[in-house]
Amino acid sequence: MSSKSDGLRKRIAAFRAGNSQRPIPKPLQREVVAWAQRERERGRSWESLAGELGLGFDTVRKWCDGSSVVARVRPVRVVESVGAAASEPPELELVTPAGYRVRGLTLSQLEELLRGLS
């Protein structure tokens, strides 16, 4: 165990004292990520890194790949595409579970095809 990992382990343990489910603060997570990425470049496994820090395997891996980042909802604006005529019905595409693909159908054609298949 390196002095860096020992220090990180002690800080994590101190922070979680009395509540093992308490989330680790982002600044400490960033330190863990920086350390773990350096160690991964040296060939260390996720299991060994997590064990050295006293954390779960998936916790360290997810922090490092950014999976713990929560996606933000952002506003969008729907606009009509350029060149699309409002009177033209959209062409649809049907993909079956077996992977067959039928393109260029209108909604009524798609309905007819699906009725014929059922």
PDB file of N, CA and C in Angstrom, residues 1 34 39 46 50 53 109:
ATOM      1  N   MET A   1       0.852  -1.179   0.000  1.00  0.00           N
ATOM      2  CA  MET A   1       0.000   0.000   0.000  1.00  0.00           C
ATOM      3  C   MET A   1       0.894   1.238   0.000  1.00  0.00           C
ATOM      4  N   ALA A  34      -7.986  10.333  -9.845  1.00  0.00           N
ATOM      5  CA  ALA A  34      -6.643  10.652 -10.342  1.00  0.00           C
ATOM      6  C   ALA A  34      -5.651   9.564  -9.933  1.00  0.00           C
ATOM      7  N   GLU A  39      -2.695   4.398 -11.333  1.00  0.00           N
ATOM      8  CA  GLU A  39      -2.427   2.997 -10.992  1.00  0.00           C
ATOM      9  C   GLU A  39      -2.884   2.044 -12.098  1.00  0.00           C
ATOM     10  N   TRP A  46      -8.935  -3.293 -11.142  1.00  0.00           N
ATOM     11  CA  TRP A  46      -9.940  -2.547 -10.377  1.00  0.00           C
ATOM     12  C   TRP A  46     -10.096  -3.154  -8.986  1.00  0.00           C
ATOM     13  N   ALA A  50      -9.696  -1.041  -5.541  1.00  0.00           N
ATOM     14  CA  ALA A  50     -10.839  -0.894  -4.643  1.00  0.00           C
ATOM     15  C   ALA A  50     -10.521  -1.453  -3.266  1.00  0.00           C
ATOM     16  N   LEU A  53      -8.380   0.789  -1.162  1.00  0.00           N
ATOM     17  CA  LEU A  53      -9.059   1.984  -0.651  1.00  0.00           C
ATOM     18  C   LEU A  53     -10.203   1.652   0.305  1.00  0.00           C
ATOM     19  N   GLN A 109     -49.429   2.437 -44.842  1.00  0.00           N
ATOM     20  CA  GLN A 109     -48.777   1.234 -45.378  1.00  0.00           C
ATOM     21  C   GLN A 109     -48.224   0.368 -44.253  1.00  0.00           C
TER      22      GLN A 109
END
